[in-house]
PDB file of C-alpha atoms in Angstrom:
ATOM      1  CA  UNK A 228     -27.658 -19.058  10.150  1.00 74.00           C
ATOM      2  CA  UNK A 229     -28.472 -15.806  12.416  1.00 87.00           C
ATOM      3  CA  UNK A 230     -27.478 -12.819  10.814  1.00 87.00           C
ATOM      4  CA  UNK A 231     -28.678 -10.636  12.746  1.00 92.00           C
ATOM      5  CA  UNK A 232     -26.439 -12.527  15.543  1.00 93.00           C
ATOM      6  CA  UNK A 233     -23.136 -12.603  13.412  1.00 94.00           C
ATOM      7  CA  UNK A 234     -24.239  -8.728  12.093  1.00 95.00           C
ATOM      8  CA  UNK A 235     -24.541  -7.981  16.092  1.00 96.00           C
ATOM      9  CA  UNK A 236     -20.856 -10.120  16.570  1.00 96.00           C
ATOM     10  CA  UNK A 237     -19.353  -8.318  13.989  1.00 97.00           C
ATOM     11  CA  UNK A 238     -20.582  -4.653  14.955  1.00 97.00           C
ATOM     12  CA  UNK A 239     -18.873  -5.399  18.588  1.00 98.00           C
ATOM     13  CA  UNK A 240     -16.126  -6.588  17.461  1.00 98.00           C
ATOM     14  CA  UNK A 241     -15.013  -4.071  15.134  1.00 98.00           C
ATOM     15  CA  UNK A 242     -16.274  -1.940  17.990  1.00 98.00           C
ATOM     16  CA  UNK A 243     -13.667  -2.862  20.265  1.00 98.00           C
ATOM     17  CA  UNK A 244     -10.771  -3.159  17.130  1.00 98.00           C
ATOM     18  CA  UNK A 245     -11.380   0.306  16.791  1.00 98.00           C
ATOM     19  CA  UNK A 246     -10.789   1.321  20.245  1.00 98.00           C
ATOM     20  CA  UNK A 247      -7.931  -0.773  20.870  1.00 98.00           C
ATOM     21  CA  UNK A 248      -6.286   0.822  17.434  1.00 98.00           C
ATOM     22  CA  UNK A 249      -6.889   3.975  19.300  1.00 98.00           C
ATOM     23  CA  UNK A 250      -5.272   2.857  22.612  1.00 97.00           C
ATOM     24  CA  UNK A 251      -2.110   1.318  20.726  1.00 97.00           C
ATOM     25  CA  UNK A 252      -2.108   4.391  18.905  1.00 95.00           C
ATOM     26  CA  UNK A 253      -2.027   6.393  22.402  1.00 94.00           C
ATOM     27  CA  UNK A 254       0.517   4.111  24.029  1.00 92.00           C
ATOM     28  CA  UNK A 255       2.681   4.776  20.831  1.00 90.00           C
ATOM     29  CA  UNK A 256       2.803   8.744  20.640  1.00 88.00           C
ATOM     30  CA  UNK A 257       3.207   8.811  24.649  1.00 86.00           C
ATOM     31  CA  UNK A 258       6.157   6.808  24.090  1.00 76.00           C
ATOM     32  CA  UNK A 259       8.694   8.406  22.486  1.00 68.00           C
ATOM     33  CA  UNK A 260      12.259   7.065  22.779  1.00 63.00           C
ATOM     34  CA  UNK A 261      14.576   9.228  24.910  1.00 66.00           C
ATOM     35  CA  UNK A 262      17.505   8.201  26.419  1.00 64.00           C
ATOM     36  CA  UNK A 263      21.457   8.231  26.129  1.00 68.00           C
ATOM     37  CA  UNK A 264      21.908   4.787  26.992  1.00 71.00           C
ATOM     38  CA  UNK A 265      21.971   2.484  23.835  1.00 70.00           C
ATOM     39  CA  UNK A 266      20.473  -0.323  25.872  1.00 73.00           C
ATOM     40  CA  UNK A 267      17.288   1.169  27.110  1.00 77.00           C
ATOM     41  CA  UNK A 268      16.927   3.171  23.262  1.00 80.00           C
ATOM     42  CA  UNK A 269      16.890  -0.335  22.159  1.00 83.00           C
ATOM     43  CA  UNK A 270      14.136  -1.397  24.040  1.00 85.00           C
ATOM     44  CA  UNK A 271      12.181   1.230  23.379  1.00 87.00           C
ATOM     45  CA  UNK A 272      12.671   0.617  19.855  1.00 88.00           C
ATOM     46  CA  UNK A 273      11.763  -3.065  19.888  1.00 91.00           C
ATOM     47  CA  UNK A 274       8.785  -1.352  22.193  1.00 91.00           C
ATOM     48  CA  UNK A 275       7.824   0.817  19.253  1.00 92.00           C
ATOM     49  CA  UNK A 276       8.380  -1.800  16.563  1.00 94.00           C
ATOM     50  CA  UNK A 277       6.300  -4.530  18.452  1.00 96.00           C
ATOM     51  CA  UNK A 278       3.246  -1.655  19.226  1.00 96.00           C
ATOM     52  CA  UNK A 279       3.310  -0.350  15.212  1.00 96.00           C
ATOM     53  CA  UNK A 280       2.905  -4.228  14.239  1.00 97.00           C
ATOM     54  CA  UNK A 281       0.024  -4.385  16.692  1.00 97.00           C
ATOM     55  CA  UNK A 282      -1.462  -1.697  15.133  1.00 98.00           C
ATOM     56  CA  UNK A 283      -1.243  -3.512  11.253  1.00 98.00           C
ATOM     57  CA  UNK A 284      -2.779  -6.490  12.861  1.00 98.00           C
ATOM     58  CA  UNK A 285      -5.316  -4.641  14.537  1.00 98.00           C
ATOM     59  CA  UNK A 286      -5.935  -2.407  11.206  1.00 98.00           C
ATOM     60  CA  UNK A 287      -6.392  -5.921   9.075  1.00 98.00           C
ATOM     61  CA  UNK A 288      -8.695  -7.475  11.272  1.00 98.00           C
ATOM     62  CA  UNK A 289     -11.085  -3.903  11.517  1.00 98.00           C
ATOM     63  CA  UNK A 290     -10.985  -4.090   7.671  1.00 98.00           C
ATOM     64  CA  UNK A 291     -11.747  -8.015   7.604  1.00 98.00           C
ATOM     65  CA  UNK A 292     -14.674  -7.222  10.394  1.00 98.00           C
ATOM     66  CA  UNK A 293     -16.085  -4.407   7.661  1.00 98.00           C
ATOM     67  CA  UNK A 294     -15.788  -6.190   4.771  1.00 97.00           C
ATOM     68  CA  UNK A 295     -17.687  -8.925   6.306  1.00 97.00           C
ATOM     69  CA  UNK A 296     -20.346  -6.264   7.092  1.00 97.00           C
ATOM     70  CA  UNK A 297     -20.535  -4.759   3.489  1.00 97.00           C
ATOM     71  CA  UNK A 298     -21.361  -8.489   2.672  1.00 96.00           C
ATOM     72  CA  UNK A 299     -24.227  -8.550   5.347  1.00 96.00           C
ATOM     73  CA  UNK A 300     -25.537  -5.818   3.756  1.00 94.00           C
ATOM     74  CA  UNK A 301     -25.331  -6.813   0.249  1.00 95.00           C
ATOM     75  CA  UNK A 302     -26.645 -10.130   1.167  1.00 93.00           C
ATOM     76  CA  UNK A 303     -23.307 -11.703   0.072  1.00 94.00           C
ATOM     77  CA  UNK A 304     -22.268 -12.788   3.115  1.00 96.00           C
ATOM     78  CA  UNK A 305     -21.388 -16.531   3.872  1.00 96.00           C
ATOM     79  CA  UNK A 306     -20.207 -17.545   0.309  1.00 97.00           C
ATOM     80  CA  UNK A 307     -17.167 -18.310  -0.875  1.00 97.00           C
ATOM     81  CA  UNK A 308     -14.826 -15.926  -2.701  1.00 96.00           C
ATOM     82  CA  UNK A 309     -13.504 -18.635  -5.134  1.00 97.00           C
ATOM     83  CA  UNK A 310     -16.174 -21.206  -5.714  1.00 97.00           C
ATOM     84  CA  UNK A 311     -19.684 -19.810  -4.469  1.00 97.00           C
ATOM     85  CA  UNK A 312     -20.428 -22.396  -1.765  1.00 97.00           C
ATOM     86  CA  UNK A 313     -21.782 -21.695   1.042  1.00 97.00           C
ATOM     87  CA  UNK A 314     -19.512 -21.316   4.016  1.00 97.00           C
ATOM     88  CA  UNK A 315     -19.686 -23.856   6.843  1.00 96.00           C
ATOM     89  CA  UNK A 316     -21.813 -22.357   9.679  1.00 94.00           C
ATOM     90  CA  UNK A 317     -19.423 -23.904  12.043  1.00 94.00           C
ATOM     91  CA  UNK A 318     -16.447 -22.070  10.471  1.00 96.00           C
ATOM     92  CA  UNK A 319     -18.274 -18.541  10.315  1.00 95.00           C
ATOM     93  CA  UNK A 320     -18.889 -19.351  14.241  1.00 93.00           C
ATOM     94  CA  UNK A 321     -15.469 -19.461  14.884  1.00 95.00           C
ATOM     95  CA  UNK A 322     -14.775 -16.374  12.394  1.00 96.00           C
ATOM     96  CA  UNK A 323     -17.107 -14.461  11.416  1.00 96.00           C
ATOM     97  CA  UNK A 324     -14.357 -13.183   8.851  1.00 97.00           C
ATOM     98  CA  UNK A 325     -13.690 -16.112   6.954  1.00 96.00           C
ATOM     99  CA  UNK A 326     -13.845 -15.815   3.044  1.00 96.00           C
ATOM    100  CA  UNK A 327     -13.595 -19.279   1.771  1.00 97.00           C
ATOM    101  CA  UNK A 328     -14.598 -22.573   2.357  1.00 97.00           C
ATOM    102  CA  UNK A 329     -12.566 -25.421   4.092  1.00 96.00           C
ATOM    103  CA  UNK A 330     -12.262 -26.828   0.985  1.00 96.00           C
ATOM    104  CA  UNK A 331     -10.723 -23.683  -0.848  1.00 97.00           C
ATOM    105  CA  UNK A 332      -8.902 -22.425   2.048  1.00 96.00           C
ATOM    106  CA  UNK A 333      -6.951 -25.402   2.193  1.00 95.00           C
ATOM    107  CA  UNK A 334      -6.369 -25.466  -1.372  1.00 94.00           C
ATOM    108  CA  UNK A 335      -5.552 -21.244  -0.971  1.00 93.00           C
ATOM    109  CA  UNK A 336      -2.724 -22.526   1.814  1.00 92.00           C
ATOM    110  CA  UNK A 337      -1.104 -25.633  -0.041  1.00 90.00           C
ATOM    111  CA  UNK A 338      -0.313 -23.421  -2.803  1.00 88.00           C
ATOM    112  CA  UNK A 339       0.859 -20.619  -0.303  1.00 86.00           C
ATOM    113  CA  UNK A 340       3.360 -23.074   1.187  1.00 80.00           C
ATOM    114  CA  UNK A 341       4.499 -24.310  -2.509  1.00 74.00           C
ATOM    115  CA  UNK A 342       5.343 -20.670  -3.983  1.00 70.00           C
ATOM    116  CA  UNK A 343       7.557 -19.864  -0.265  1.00 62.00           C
TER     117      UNK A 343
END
């Protein structure tokens, strides 16, 4: 696995998170909702709703992208959280992100879907 590749992934990345958190930000204080008509203050409140849960998105995947460069760092990076193993280079390819193995995810998931 090339670190220096993922740490290089990972730096631009975050890079652009960040400035897209910025932009949504922008787009969201230039848009304040003003107007008498109850149809168009709706939309601009679904407008406002759907930019704020942009920004949470945005927000988890900049703190995803810098835990997963606190683990380059440490030299923890690539192992799963809850058994050790190594993660599957193909799956840190797709995401550089990912905290678990296949294995564990899947496990992680079932018993998401049995405690809904």
């Amino acid at each position: 696995m090339d670190l220096n590749h993922i740490e290089a992934r990972i730096q631009e990345e975050l890079t652009h998170t960040l400035a897209s958190i910025d932009n949504t930000c922008r787009q969201l204080s230039q848009s304040a909702v003003q107007s008498s008509d109850c149809c168009d203050t709706a939309d601009q409140l679904q407008h406002h709703y759907q930019l704020n849960t942009i920004i949470g998105r945005l927000n988890a995947r900049a703190k995803a992208l810098s835990i997963a460069k606190a683990k380059l760092s440490l030299d923890d990076y690539g192992y799963c959280q809850a058994c050790g193993d190594d993660i599957e280079p193909a799956r840190l390819a797709f995401d550089v992100t990912c905290t678990h193995c296949i294995s564990c995810q899947t496990k992680k998931e079932m018993n998401q879907h049995l405690y809904r």
